mmCIF file of N, CA and C in Angstrom:
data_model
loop_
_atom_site.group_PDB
_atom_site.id
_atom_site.type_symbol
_atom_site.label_atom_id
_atom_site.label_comp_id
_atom_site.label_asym_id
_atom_site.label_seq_id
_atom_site.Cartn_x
_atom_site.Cartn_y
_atom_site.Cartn_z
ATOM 1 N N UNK A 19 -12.318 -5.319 -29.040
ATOM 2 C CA UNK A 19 -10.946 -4.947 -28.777
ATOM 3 C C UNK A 19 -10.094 -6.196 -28.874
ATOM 4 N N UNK A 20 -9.171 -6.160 -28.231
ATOM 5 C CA UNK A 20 -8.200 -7.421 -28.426
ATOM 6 C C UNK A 20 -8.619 -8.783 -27.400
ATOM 7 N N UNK A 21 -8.925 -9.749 -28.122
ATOM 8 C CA UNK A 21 -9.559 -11.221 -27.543
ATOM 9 C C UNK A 21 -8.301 -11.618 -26.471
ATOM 10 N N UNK A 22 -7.637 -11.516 -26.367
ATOM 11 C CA UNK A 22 -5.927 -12.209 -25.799
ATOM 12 C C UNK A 22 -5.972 -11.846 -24.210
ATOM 13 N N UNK A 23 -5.841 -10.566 -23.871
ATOM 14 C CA UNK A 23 -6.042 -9.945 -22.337
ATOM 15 C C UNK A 23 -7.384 -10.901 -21.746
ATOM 16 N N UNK A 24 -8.422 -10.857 -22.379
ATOM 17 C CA UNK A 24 -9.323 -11.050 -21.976
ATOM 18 C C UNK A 24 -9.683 -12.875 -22.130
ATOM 19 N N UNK A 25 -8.709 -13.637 -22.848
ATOM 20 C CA UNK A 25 -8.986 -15.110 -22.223
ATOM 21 C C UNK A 25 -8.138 -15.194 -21.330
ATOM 22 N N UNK A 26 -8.879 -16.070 -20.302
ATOM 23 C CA UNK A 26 -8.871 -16.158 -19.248
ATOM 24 C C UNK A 26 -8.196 -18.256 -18.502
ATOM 25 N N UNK A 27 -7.572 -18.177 -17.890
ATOM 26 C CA UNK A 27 -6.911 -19.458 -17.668
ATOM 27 C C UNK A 27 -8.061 -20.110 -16.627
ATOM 28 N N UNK A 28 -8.665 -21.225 -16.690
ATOM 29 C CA UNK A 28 -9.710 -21.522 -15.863
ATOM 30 C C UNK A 28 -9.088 -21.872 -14.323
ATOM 31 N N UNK A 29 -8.207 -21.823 -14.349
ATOM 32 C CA UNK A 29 -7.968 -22.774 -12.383
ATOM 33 C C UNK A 29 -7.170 -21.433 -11.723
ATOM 34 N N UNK A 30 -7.018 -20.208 -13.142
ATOM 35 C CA UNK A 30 -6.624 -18.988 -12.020
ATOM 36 C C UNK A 30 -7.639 -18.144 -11.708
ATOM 37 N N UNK A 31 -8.406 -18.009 -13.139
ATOM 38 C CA UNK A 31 -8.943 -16.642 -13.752
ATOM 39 C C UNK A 31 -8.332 -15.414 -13.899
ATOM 40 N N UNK A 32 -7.180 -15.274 -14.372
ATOM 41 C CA UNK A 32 -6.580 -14.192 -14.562
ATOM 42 C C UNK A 32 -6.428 -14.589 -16.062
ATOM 43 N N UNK A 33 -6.029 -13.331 -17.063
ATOM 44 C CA UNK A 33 -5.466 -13.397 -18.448
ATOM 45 C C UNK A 33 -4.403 -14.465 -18.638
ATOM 46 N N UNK A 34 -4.260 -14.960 -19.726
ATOM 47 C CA UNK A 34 -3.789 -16.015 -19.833
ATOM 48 C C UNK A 34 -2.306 -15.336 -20.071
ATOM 49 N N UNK A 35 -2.434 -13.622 -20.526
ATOM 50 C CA UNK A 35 -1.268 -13.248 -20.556
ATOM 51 C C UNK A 35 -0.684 -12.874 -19.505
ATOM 52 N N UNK A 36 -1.363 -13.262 -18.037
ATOM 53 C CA UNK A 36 -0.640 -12.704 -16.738
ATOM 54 C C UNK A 36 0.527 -13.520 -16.622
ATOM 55 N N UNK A 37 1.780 -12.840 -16.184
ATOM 56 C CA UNK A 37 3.066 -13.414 -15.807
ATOM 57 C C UNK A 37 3.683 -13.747 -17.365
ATOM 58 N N UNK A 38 3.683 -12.851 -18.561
ATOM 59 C CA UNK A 38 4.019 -12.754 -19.785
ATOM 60 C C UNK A 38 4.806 -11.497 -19.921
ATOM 61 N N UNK A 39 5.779 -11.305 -20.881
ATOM 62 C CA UNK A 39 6.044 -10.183 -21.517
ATOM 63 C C UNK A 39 5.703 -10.225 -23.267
ATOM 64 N N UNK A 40 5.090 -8.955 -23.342
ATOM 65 C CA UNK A 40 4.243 -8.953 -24.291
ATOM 66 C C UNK A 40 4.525 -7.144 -24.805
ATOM 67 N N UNK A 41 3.723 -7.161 -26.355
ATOM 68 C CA UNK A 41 3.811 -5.796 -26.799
ATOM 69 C C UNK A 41 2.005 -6.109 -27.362
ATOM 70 N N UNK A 42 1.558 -4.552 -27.951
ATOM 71 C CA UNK A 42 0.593 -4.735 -28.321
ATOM 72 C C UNK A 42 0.818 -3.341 -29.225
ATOM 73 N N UNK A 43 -0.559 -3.064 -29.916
ATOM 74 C CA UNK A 43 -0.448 -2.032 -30.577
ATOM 75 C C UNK A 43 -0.787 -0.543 -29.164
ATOM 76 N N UNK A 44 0.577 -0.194 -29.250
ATOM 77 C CA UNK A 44 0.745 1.326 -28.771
ATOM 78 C C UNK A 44 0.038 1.877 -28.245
ATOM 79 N N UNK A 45 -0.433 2.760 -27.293
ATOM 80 C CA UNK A 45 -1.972 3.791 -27.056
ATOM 81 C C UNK A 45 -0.863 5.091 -28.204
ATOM 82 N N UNK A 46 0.061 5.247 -28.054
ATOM 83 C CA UNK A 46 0.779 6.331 -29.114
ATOM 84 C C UNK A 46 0.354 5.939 -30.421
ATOM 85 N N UNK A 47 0.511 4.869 -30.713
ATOM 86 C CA UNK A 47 0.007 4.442 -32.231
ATOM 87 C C UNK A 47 -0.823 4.779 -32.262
ATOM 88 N N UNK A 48 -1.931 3.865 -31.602
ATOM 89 C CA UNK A 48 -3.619 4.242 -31.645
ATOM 90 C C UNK A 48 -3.835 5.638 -31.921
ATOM 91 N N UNK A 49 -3.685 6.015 -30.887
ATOM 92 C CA UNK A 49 -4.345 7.558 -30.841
ATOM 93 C C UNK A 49 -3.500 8.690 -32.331
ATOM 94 N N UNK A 50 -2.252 8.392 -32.536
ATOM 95 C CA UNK A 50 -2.023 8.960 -33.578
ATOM 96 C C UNK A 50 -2.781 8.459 -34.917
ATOM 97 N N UNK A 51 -3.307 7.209 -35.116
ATOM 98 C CA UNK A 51 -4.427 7.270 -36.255
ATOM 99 C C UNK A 51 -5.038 7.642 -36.452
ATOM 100 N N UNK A 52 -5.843 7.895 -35.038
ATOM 101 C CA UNK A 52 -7.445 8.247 -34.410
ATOM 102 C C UNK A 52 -7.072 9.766 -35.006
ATOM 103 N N UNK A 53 -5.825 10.269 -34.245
ATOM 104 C CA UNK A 53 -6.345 12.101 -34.553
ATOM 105 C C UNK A 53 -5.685 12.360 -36.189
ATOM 106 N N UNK A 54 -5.020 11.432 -37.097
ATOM 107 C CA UNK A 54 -4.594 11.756 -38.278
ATOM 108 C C UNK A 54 -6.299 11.382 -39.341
ATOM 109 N N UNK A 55 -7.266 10.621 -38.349
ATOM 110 C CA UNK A 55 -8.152 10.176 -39.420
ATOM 111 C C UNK A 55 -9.482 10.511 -39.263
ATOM 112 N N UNK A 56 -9.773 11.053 -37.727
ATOM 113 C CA UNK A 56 -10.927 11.138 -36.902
ATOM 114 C C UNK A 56 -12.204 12.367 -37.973
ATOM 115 N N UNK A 57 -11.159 13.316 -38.806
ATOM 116 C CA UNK A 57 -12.075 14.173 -39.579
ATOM 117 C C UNK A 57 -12.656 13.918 -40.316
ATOM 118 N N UNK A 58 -12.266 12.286 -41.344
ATOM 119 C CA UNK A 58 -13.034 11.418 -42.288
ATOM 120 C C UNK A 58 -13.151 10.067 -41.611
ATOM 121 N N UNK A 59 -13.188 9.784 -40.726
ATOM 122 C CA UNK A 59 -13.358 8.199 -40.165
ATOM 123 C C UNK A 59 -14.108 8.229 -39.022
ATOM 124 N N UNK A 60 -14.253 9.885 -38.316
ATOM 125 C CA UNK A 60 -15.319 9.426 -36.919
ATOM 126 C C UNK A 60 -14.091 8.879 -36.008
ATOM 127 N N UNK A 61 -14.586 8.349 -35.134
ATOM 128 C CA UNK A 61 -14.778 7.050 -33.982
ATOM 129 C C UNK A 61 -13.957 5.905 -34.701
ATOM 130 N N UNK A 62 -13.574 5.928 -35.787
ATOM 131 C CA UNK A 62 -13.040 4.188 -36.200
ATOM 132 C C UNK A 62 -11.979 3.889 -35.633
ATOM 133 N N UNK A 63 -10.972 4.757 -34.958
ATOM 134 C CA UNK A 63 -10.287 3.703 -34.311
ATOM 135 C C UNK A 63 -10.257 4.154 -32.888
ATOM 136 N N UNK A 64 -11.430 5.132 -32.341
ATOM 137 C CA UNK A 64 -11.503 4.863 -30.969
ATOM 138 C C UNK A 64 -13.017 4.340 -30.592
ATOM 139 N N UNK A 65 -13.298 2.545 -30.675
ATOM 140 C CA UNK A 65 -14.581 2.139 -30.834
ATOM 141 C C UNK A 65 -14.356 1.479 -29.202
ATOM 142 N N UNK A 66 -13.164 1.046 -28.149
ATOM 143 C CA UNK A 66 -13.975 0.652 -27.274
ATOM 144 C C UNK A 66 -13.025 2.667 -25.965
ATOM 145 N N UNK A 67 -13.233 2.458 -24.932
ATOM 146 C CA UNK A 67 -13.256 3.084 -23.935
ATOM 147 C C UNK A 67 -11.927 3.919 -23.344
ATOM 148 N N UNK A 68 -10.625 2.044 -23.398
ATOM 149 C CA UNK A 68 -9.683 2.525 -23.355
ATOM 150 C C UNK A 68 -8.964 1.827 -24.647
ATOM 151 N N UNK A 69 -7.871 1.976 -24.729
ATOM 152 C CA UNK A 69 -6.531 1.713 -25.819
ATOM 153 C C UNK A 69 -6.219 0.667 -25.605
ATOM 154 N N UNK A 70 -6.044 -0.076 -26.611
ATOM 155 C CA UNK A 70 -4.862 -1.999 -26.465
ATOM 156 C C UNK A 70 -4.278 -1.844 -25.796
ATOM 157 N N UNK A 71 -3.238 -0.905 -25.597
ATOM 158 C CA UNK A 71 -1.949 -0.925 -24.786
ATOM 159 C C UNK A 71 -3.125 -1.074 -23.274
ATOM 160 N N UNK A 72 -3.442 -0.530 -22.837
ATOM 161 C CA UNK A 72 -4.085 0.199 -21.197
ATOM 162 C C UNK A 72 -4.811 -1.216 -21.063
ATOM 163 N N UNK A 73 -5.357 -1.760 -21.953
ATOM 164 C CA UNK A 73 -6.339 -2.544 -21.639
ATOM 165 C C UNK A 73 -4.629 -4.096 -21.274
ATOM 166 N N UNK A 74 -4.293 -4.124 -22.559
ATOM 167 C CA UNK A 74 -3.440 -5.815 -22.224
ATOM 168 C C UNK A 74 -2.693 -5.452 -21.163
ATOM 169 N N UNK A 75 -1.892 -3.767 -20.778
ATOM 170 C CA UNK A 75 -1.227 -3.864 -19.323
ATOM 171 C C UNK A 75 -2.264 -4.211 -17.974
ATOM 172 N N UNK A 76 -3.438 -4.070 -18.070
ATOM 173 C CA UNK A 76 -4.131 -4.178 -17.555
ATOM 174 C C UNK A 76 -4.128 -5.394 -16.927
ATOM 175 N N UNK A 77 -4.061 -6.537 -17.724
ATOM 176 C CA UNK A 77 -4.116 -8.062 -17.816
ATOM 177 C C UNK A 77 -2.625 -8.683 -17.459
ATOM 178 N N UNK A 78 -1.536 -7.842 -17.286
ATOM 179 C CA UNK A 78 -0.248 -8.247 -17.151
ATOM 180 C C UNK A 78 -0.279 -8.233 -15.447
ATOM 181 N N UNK A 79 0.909 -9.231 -15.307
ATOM 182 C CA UNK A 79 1.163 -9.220 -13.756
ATOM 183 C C UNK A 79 1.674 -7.980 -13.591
ATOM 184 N N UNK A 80 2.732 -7.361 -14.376
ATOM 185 C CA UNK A 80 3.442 -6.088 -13.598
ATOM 186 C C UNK A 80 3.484 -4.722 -14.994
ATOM 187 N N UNK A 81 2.856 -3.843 -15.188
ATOM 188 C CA UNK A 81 3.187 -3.110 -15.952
ATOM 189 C C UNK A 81 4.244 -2.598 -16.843
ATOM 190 N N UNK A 82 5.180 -3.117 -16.649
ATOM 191 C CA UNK A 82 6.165 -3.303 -16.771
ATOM 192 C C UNK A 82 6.763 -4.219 -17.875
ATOM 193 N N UNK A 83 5.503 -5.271 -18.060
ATOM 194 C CA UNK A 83 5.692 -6.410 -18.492
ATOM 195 C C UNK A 83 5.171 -6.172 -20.071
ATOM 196 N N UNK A 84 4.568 -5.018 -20.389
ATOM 197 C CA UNK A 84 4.385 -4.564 -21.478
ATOM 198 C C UNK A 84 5.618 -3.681 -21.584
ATOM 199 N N UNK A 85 6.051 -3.833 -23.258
ATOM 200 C CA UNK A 85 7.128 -3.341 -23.953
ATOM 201 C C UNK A 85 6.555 -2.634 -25.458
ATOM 202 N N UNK A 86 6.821 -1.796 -25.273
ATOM 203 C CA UNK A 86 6.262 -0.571 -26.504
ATOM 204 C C UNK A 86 7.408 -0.399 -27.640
ATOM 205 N N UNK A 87 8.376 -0.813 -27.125
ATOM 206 C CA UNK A 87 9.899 -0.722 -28.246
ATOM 207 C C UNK A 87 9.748 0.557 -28.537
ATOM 208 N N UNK A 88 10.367 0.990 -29.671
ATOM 209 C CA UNK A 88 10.903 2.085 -30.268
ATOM 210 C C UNK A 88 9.511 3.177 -30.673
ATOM 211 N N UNK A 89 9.306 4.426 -30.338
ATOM 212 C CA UNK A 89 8.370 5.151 -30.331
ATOM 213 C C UNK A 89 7.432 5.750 -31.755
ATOM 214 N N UNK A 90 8.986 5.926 -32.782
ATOM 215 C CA UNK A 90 8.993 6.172 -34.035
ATOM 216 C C UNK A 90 8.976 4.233 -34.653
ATOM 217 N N UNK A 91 7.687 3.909 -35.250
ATOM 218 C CA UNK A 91 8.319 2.853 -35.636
ATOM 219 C C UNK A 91 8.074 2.561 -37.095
ATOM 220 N N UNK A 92 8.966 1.837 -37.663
ATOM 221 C CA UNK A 92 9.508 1.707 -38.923
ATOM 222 C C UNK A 92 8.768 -0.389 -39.333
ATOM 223 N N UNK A 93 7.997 0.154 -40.593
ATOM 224 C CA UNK A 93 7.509 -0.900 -41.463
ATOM 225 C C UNK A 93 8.802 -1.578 -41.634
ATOM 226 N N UNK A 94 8.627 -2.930 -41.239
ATOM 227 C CA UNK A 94 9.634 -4.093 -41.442
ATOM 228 C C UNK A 94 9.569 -4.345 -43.686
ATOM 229 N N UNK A 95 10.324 -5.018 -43.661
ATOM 230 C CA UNK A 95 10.063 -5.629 -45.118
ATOM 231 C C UNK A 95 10.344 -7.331 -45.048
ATOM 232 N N UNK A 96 10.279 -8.216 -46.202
ATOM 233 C CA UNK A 96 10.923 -9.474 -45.797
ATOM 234 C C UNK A 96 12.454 -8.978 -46.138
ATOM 235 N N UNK A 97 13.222 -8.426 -46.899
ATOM 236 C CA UNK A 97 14.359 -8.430 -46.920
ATOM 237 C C UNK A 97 15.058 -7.747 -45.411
ATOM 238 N N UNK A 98 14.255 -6.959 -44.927
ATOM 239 C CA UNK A 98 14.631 -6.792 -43.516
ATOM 240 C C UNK A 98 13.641 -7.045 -42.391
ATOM 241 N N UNK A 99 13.344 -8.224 -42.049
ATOM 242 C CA UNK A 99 12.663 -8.098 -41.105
ATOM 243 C C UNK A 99 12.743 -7.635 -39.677
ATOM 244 N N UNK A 100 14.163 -7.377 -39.598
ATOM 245 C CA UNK A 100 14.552 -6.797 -38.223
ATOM 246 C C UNK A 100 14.177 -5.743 -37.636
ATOM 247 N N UNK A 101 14.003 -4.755 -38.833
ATOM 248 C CA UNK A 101 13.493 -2.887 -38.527
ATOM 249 C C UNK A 101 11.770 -3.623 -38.033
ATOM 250 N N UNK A 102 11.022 -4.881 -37.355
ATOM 251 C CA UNK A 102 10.001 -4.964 -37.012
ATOM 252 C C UNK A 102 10.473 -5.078 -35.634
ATOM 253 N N UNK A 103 9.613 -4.639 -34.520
ATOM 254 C CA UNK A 103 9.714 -4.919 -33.226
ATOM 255 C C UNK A 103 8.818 -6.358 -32.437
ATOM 256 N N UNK A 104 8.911 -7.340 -32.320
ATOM 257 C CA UNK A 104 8.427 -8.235 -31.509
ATOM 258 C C UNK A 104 9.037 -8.506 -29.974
ATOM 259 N N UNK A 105 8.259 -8.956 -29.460
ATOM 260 C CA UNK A 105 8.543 -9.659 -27.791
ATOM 261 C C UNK A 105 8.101 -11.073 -27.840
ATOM 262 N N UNK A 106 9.411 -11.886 -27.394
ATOM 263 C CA UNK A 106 8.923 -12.869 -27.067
ATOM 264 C C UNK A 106 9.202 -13.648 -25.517
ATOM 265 N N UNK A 107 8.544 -14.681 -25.398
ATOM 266 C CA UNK A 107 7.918 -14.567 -23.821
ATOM 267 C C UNK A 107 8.204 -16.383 -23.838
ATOM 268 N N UNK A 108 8.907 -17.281 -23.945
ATOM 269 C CA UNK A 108 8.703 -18.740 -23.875
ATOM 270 C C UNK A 108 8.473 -18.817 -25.529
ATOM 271 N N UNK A 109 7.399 -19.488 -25.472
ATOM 272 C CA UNK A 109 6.505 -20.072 -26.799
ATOM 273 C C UNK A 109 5.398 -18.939 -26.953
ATOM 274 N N UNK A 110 5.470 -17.681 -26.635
ATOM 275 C CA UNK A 110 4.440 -16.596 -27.296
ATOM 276 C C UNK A 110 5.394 -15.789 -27.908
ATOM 277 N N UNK A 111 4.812 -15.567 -28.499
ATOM 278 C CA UNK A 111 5.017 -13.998 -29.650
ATOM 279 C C UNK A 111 4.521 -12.892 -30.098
ATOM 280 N N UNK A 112 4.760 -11.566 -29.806
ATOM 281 C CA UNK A 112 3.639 -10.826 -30.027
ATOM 282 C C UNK A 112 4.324 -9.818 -31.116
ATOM 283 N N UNK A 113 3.411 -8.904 -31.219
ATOM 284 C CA UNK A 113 3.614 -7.613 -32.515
ATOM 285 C C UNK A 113 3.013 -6.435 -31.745
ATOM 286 N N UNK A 114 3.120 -5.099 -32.701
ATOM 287 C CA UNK A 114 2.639 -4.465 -32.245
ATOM 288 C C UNK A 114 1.375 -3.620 -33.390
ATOM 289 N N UNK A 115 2.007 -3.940 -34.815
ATOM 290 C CA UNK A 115 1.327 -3.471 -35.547
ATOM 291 C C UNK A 115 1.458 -4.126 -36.973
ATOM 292 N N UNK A 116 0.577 -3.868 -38.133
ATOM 293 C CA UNK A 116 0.947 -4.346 -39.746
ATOM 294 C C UNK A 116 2.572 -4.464 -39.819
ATOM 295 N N UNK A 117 2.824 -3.483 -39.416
ATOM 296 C CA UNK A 117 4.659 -3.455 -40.421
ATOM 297 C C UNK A 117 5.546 -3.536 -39.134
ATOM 298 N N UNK A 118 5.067 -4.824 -38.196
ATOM 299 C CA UNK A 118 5.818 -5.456 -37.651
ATOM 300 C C UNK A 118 5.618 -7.128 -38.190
ATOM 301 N N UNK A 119 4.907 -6.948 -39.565
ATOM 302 C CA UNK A 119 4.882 -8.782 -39.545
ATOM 303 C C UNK A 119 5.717 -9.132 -40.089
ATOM 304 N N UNK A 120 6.450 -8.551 -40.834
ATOM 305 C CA UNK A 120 7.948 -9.792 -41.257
ATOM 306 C C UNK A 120 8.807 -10.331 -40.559
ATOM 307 N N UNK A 121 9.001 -9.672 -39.220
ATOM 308 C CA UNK A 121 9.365 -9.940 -38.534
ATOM 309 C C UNK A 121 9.025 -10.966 -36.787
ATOM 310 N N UNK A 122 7.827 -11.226 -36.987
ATOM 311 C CA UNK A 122 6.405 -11.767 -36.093
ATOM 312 C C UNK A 122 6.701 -13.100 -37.120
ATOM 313 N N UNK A 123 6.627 -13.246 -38.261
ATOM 314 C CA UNK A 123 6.334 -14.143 -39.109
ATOM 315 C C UNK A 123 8.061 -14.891 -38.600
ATOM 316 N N UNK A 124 8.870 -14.411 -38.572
ATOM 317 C CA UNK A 124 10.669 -14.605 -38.868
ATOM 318 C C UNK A 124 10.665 -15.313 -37.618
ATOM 319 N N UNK A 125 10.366 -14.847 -36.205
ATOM 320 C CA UNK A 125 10.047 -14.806 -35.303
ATOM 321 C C UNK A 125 9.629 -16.253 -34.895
ATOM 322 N N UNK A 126 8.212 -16.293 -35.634
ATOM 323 C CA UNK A 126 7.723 -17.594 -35.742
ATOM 324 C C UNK A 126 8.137 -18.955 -35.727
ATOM 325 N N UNK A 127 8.504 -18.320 -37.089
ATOM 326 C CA UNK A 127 9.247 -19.785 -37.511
ATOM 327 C C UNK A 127 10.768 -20.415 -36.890
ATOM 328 N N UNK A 128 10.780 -19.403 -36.350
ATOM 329 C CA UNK A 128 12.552 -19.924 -35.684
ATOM 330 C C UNK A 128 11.998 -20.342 -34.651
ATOM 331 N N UNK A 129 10.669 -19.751 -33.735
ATOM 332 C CA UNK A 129 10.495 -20.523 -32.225
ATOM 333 C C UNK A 129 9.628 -22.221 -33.077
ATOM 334 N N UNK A 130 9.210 -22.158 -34.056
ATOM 335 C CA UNK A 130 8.192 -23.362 -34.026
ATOM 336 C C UNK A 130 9.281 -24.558 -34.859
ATOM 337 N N UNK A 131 10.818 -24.276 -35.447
ATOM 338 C CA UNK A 131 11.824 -24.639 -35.755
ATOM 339 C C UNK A 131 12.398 -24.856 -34.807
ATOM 340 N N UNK A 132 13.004 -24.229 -33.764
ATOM 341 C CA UNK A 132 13.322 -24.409 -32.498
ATOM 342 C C UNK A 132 12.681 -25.526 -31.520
ATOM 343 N N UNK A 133 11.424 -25.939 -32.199
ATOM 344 C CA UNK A 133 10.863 -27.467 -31.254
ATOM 345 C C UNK A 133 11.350 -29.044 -32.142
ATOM 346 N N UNK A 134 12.615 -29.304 -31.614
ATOM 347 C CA UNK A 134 12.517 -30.465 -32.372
ATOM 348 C C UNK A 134 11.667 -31.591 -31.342
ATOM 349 N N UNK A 135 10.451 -31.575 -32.053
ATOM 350 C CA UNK A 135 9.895 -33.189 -31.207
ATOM 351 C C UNK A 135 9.921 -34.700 -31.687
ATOM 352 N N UNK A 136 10.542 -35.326 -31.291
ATOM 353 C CA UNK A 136 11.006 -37.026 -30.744
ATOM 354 C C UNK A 136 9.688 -37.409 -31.992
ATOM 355 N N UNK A 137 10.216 -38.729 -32.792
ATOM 356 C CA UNK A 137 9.181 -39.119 -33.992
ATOM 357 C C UNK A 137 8.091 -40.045 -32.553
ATOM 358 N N UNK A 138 6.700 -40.044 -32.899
ATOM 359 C CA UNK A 138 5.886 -40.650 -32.585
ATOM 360 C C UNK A 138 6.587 -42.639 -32.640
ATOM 361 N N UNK A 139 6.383 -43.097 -31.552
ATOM 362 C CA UNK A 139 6.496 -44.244 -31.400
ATOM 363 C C UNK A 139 5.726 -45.326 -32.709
ATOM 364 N N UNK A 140 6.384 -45.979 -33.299
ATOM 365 C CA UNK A 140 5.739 -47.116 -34.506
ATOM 366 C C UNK A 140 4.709 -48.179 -33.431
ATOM 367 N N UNK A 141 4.113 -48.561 -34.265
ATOM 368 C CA UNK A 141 2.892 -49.161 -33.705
ATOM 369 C C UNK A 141 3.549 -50.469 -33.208
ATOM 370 N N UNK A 142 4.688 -50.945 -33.526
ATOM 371 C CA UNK A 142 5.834 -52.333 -33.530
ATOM 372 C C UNK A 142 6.595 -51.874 -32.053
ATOM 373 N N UNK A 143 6.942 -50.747 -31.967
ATOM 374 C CA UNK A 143 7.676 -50.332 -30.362
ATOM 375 C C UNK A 143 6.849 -50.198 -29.452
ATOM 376 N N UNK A 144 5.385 -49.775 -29.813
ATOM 377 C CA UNK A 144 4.723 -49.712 -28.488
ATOM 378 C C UNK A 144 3.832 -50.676 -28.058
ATOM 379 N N UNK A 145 3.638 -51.895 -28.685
ATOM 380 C CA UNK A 145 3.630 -52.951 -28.368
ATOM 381 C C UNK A 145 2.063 -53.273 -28.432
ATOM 382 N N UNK A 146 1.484 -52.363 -29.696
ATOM 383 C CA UNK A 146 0.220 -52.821 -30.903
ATOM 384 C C UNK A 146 -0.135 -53.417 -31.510
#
């Protein structure tokens, strides 16, 4: 299932996503694959117990703290990446599905653009 809920911060032991706001892929999504595909696919997309969504709220401080956005959701493109839904939380970023990545990607790059960091000290200033 999803690796993220389940790492763990060593000096709390809680999810590293506790005290985050976050999205994940849907239990509505999920389960609408599962029953559009379950007559030729089996089990393939219900392989663990519960759903992404149930499981990462699980791992959140407040239920709450998971955000599902818009119910009907609409494949982003790069010319629009906006019709994608992301949450962001500080320096995390999440998605919820494929045709939220143009917008996860857009997302990205404006928070990792958004860090201007100070040039590394010359070996002459720090006194090498």
């Amino acid at each position: 299932m999803c690796s993220w809920p389940r790492a763990k911060d060593p000096t709390t032991g809680r999810s590293v996503l506790h005290g985050r706001r976050t999205t994940a892929l849907t239990s509505l999504l999920e389960l609408t694959a599962w029953n559009l595909t379950r007559l030729w696919l089996g089990r393939y997309y219900r392989t663990y117990p519960a759903t992404v969504q149930a499981e990462v709220t699980a791992a959140l401080a407040e239920p709450g703290h998971f955000l599902a956005g818009p119910a009907l959701p609409v494949r982003d493109t790069a010319a629009r990446p906006r019709r994608g839904f992301t949450v962001q939380d500080g320096n995390y970023v999440s998605a919820r599905w494929p045709g939220d990545c143009h917008r996860l990607a857009a997302d990205y790059l404006a928070l990792v653009r958004s860090y201007r960091r100070s040039p590394a000290p010359s070996t002459a200033e720090s006194g090498h």
